[in-house]
mmCIF file of C-alpha atoms in Angstrom:
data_model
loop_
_atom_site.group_PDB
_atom_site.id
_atom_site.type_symbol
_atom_site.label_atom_id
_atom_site.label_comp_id
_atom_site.label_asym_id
_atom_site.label_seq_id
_atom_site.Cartn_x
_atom_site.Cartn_y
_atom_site.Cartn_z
ATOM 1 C CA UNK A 1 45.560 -124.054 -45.679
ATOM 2 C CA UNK A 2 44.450 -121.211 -43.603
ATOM 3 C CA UNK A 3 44.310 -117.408 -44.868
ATOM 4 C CA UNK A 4 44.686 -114.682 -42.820
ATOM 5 C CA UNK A 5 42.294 -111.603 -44.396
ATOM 6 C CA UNK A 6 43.530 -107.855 -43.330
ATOM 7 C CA UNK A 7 40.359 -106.349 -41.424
ATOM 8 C CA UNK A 8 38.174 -103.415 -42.666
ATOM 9 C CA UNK A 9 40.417 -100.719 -41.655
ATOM 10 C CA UNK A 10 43.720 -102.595 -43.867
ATOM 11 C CA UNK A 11 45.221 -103.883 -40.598
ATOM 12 C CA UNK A 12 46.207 -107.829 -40.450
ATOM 13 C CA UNK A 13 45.629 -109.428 -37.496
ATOM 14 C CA UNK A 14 48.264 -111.765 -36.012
ATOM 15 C CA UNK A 15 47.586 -115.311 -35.925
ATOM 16 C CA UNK A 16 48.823 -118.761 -34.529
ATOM 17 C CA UNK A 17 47.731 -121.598 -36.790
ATOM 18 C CA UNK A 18 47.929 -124.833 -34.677
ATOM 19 C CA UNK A 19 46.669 -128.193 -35.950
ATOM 20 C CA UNK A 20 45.295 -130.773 -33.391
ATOM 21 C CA UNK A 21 44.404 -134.039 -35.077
ATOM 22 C CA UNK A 22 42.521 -133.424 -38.284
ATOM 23 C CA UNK A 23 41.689 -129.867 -37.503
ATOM 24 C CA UNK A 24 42.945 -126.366 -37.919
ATOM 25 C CA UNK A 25 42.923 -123.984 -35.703
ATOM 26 C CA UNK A 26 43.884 -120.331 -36.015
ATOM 27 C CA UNK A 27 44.250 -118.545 -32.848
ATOM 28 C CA UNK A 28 44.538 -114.504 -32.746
ATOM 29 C CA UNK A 29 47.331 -113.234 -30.652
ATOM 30 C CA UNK A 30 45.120 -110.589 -28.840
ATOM 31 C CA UNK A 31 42.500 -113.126 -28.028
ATOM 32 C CA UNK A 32 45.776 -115.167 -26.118
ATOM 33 C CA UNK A 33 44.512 -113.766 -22.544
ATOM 34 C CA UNK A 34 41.117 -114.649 -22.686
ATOM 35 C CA UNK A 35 42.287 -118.144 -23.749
ATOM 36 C CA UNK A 36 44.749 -118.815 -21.438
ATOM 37 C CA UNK A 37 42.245 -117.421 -18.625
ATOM 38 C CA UNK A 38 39.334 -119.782 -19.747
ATOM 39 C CA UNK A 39 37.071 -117.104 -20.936
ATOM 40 C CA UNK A 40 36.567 -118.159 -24.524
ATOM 41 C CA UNK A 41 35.999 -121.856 -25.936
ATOM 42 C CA UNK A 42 38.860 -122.560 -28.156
ATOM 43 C CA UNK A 43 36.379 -124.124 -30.581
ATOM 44 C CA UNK A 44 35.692 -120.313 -31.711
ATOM 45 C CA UNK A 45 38.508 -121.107 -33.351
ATOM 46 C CA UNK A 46 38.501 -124.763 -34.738
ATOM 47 C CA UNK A 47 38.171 -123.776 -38.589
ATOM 48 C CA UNK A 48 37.909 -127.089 -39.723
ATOM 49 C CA UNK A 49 34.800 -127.866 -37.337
ATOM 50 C CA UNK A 50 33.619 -124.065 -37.513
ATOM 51 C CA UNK A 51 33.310 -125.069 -41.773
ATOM 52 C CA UNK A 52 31.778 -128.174 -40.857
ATOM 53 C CA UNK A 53 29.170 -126.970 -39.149
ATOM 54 C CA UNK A 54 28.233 -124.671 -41.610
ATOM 55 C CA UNK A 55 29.685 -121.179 -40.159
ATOM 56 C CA UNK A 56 32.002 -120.474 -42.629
ATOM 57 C CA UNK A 57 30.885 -116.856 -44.385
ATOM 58 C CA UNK A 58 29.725 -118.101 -47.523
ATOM 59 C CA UNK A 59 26.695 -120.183 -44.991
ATOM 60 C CA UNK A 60 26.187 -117.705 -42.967
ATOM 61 C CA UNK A 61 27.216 -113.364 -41.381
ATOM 62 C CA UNK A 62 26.428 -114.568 -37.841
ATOM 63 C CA UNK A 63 28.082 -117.156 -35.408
ATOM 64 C CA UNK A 64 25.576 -118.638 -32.426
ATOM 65 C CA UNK A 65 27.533 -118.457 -28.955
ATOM 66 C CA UNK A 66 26.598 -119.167 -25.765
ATOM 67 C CA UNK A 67 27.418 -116.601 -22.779
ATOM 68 C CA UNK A 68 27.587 -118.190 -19.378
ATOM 69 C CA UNK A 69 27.287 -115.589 -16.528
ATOM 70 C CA UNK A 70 28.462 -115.751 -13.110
ATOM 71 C CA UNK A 71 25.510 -114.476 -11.312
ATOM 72 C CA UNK A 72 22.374 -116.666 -11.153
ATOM 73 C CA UNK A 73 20.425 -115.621 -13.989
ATOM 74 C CA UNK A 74 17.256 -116.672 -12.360
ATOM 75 C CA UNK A 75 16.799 -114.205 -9.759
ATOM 76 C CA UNK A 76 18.916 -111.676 -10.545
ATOM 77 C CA UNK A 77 16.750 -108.281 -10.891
ATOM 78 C CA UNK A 78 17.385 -107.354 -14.694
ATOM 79 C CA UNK A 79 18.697 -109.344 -17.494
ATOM 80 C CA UNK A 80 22.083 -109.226 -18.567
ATOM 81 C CA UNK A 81 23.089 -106.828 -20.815
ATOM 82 C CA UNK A 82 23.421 -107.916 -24.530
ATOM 83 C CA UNK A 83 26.946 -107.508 -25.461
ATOM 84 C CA UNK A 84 27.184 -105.395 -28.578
ATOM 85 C CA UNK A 85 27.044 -106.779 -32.121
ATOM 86 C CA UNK A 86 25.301 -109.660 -31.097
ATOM 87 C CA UNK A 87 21.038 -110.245 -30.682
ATOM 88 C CA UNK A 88 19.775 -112.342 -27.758
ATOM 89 C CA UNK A 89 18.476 -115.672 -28.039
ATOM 90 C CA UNK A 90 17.229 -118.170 -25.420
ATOM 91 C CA UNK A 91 17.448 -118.215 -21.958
ATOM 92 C CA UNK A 92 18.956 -121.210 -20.847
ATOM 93 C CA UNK A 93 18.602 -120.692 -16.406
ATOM 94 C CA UNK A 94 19.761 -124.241 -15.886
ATOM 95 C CA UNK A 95 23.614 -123.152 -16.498
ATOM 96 C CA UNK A 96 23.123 -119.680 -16.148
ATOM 97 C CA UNK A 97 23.717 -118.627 -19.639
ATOM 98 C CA UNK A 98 21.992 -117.180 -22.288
ATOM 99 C CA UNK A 99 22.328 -117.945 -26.332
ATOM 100 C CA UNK A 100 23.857 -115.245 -28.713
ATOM 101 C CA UNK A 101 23.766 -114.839 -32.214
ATOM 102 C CA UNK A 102 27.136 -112.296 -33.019
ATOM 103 C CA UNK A 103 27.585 -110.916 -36.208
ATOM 104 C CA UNK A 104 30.954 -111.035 -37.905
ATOM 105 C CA UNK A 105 30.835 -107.933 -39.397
ATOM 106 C CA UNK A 106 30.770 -106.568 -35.837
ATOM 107 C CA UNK A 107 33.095 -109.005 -34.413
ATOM 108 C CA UNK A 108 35.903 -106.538 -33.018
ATOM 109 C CA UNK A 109 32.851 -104.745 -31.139
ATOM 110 C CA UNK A 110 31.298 -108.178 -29.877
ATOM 111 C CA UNK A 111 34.768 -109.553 -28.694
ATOM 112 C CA UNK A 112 35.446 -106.744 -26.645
ATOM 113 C CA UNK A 113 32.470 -106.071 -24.831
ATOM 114 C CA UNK A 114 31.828 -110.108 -24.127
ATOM 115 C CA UNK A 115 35.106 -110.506 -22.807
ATOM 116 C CA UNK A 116 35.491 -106.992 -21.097
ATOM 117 C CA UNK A 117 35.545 -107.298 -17.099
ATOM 118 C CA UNK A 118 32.673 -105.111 -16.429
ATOM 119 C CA UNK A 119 28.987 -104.820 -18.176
ATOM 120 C CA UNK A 120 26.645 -102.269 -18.508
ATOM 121 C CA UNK A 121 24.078 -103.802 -16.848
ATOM 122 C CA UNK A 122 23.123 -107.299 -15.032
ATOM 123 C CA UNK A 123 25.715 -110.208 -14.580
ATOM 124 C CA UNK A 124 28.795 -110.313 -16.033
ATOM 125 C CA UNK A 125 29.780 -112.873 -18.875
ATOM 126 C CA UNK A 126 32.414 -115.771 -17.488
ATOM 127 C CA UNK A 127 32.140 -117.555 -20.768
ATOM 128 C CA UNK A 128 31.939 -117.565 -24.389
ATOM 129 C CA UNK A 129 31.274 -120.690 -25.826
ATOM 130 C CA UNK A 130 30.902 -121.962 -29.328
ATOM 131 C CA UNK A 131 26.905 -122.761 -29.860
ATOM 132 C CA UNK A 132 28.027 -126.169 -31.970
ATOM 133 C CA UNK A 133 25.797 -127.681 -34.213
ATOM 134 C CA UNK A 134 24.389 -131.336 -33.337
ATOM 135 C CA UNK A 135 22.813 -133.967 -35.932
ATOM 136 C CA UNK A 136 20.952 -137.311 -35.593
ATOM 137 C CA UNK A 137 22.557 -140.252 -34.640
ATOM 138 C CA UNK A 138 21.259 -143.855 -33.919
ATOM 139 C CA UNK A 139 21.639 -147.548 -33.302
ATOM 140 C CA UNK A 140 20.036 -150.607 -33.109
ATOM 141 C CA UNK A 141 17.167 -150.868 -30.619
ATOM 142 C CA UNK A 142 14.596 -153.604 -28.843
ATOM 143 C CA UNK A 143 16.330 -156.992 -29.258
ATOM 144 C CA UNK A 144 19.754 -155.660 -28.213
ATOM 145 C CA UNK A 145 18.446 -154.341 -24.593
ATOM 146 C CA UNK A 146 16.582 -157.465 -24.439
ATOM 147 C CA UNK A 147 12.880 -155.723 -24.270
ATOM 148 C CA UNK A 148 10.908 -159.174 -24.876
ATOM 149 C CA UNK A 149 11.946 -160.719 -21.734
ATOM 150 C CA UNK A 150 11.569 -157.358 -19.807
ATOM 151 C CA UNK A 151 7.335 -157.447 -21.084
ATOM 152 C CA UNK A 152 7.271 -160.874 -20.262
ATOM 153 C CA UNK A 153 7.713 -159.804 -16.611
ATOM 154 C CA UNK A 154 4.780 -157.365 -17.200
ATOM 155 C CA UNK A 155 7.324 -154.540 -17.429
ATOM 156 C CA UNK A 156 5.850 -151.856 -20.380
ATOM 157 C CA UNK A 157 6.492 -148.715 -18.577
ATOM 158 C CA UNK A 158 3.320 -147.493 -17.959
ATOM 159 C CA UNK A 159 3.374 -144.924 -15.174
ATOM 160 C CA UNK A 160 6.118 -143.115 -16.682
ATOM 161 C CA UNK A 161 7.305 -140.445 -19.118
ATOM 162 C CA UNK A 162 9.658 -140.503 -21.087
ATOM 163 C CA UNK A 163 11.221 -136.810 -23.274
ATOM 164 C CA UNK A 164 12.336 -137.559 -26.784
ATOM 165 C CA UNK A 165 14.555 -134.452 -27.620
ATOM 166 C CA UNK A 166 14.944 -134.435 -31.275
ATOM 167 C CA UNK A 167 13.586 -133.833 -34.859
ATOM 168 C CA UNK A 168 10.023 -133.913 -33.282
ATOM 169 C CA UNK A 169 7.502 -136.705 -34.127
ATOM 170 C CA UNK A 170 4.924 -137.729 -36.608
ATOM 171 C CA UNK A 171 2.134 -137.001 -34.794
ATOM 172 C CA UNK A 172 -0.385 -138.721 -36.885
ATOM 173 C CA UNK A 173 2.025 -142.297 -36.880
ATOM 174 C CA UNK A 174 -0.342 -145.113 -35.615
ATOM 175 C CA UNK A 175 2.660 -146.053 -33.206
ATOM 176 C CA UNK A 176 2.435 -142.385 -31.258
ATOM 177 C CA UNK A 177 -1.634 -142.331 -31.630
ATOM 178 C CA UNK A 178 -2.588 -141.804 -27.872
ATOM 179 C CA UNK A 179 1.199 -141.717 -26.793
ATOM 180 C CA UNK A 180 2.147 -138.277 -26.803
ATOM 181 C CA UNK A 181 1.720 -136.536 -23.387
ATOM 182 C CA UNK A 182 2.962 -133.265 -24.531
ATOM 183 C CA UNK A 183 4.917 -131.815 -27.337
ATOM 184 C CA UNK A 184 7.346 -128.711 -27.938
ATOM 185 C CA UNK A 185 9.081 -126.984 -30.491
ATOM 186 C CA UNK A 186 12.472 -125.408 -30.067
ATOM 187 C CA UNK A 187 13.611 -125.052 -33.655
ATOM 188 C CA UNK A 188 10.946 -122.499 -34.686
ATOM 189 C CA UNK A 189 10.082 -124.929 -37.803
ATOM 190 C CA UNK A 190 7.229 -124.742 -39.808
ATOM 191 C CA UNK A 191 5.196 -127.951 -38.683
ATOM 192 C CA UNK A 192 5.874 -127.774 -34.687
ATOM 193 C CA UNK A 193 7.113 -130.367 -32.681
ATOM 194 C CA UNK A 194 4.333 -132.981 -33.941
ATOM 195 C CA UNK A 195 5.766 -132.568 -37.617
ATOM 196 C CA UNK A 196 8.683 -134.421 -38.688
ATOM 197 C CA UNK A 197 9.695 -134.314 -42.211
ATOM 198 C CA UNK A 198 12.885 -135.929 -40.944
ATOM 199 C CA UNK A 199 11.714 -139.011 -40.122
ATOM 200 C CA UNK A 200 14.692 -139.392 -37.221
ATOM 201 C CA UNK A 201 12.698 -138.097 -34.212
ATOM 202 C CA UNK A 202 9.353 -140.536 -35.333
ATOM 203 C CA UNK A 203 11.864 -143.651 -35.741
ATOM 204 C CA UNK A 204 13.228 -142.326 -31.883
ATOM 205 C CA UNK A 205 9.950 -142.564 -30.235
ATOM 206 C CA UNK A 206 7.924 -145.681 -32.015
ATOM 207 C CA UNK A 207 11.737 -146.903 -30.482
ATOM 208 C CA UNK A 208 11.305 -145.405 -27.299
ATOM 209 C CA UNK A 209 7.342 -145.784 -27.218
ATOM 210 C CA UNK A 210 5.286 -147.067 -29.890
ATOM 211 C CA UNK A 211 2.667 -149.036 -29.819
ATOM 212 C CA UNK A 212 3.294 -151.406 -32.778
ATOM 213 C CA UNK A 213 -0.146 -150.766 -34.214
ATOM 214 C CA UNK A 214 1.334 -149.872 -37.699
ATOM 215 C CA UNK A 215 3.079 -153.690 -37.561
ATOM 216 C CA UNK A 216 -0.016 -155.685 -35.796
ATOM 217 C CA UNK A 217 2.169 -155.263 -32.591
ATOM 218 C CA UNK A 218 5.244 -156.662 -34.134
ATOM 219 C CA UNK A 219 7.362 -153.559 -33.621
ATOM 220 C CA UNK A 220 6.992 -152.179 -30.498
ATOM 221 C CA UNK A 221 9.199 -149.564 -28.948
ATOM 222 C CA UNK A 222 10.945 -150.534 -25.772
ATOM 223 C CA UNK A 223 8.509 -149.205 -23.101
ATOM 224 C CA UNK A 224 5.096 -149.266 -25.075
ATOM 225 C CA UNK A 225 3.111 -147.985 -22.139
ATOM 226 C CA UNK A 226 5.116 -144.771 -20.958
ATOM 227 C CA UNK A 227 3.939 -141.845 -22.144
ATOM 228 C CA UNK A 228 6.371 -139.768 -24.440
ATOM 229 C CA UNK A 229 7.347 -135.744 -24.293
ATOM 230 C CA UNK A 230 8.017 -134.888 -27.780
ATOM 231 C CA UNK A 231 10.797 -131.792 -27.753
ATOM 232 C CA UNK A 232 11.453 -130.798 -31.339
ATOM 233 C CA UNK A 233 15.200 -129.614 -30.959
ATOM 234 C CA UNK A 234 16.724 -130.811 -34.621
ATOM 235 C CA UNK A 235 15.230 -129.341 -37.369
ATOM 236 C CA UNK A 236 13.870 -130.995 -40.653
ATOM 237 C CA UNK A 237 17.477 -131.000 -42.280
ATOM 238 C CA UNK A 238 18.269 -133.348 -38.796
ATOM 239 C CA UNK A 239 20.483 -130.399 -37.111
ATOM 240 C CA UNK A 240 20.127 -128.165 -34.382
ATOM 241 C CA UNK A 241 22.459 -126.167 -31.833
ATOM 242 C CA UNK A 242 23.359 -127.075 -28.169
ATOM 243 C CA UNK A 243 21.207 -123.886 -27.176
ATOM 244 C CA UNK A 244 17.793 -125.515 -28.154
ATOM 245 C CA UNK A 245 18.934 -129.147 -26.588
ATOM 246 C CA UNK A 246 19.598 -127.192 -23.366
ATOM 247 C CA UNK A 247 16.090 -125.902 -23.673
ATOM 248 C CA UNK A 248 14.333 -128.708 -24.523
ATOM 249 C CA UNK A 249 16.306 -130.368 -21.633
ATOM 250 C CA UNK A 250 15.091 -127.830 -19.004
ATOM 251 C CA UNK A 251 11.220 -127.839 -20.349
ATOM 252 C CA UNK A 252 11.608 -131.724 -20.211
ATOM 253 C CA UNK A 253 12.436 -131.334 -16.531
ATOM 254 C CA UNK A 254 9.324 -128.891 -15.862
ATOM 255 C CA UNK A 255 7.286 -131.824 -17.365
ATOM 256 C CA UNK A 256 8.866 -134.265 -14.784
ATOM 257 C CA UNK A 257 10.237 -136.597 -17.452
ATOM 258 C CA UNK A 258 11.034 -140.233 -15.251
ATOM 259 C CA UNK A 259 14.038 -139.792 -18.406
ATOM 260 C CA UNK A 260 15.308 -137.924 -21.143
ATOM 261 C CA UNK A 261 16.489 -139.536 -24.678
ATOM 262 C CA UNK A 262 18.496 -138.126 -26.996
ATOM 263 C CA UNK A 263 19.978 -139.852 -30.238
ATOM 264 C CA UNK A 264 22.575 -137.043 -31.674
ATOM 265 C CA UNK A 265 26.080 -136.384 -31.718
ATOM 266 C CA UNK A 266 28.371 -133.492 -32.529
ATOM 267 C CA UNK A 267 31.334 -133.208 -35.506
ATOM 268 C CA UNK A 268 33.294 -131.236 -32.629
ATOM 269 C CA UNK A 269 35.911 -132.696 -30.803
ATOM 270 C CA UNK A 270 35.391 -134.537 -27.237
ATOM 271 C CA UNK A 271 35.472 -132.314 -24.531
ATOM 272 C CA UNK A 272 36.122 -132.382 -20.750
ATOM 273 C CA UNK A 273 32.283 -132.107 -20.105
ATOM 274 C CA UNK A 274 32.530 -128.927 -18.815
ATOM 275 C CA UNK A 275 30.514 -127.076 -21.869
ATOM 276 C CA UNK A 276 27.133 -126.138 -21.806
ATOM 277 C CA UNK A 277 25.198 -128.872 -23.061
ATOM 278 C CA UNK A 278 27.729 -131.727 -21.096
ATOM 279 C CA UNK A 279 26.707 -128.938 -17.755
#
């Protein structure tokens, strides 16, 4: 059940509350336009997955967005104007966009300059979309891509990199001594990139890389001789948003990863691939 609460000045907005599957959304009528246009992700206003991933007011006053513009981002001569109500986050120049952080007590004021046809300054949004909350996900591993007949060839990867984007890495594991090329941290936790009180993004890259030292050899990851990018972009609790994945996906390309693995997954609905992370 979905309650509509009056705003601050006693007014109550109208809403549509539409269910799709197992989730609830509640669309406002003056936010119809920018819908129907394309403007705004309708996942703004999934409340089941918004409460799932932990944006509901009691967890937090502020809801991470990400603003595509429709100028190139990269060369344009200023930066684009912050809408108001919201603080600016990372630049992500591979789509064009730029991570938001809008607070819902300013919401009104946030909504209409984001989705206003004009800015004060630099590009102008085309784009709000929701900045959804990924967590850890994996499966099985060597046997099941057949890795033991691959090294049997004299296949082990060596001469190539491969990024691991997610809750960083152990960097003192005996499978990752001597395998990490370079490491970053996109989660601003505590420990960096080459801590991992998760335990998800160590088990990732002994998978993707290790050595098998801690096992006398007997666990080895998949390629044991590439050398691994370690891009910290779930924090310790095994979560983190689509804006830091973007980023750790664009510094991954600046370190000419031969690939790019990521084990995670998203509570949100499937999509068309058109969203930022899927861009």
């Amino acid at each position: 059940m979905v309650t509509v609460l009056p705003r601050a000045d006693g007014t109550v907005p109208l809403v549509e509350i539409r269910r799709v599957g197992d989730d609830v959304y509640a669309f406002p009528v003056d936010a119809a336009d920018a819908i129907a246009a394309g403007t705004v992700d309708e996942e703004l206003f999934n409340v089941t997955g918004l409460v799932a991933m932990g944006y509901d007011d009691e967890s937090t006053a502020t809801l991470r967005v990400i603003a595509t513009y429709t100028e190139d981002i990269g060369t344009a001569r200023s930066a684009p104007a912050t809408p108001r109500g919201a603080t600016t986050g990372k630049t992500l120049r591979s789509i064009d966009a730029v991570a938001l952080r809008a607070d819902k007590a300013q919401a009104r004021r946030f909504w209409t300059d984001a989705t206003s046809e004009s800015t004060a300054a630099g590009a102008a949004i085309e784009k709000i979309w929701l900045d959804r909350l990924e967590t850890v996900s994996l499966e099985e591993s060597t046997t099941q891509v057949n890795a033991p007949q691959v090294w049997a060839s004299g296949l082990t990867g060596e001469g190539t990199t491969v990024a691991v984007l997610d809750t960083g890495a152990d960097g003192e594991h005996p499978d990752l001594a001597g395998r990490i090329v370079a490491s970053q941290d996109f989660t601003a936790s505590p420990g960096g990139a080459l801590s991992d009180l998760h335990g998800h993004g160590t088990h990732t890259a002994s998978t993707v890389g290790g050595s098998g030292a801690a096992s006398d050899g007997g666990e080895r990851g998949v390629a044991p001789g590439t050398g691994l990018l370690i891009a910290k972009v779930l924090g310790d609790n095994g979560g983190g948003y689509d804006s830091g994945i973007i980023a750790g996906m664009e510094w991954a390309v600046a370190q000419d990863a031969d690939v790019v693995s990521m084990s995670l997954g998203s509570t949100a609905p499937p999509g068309d691939c058109t969203d930022p992370l899927s861009s």
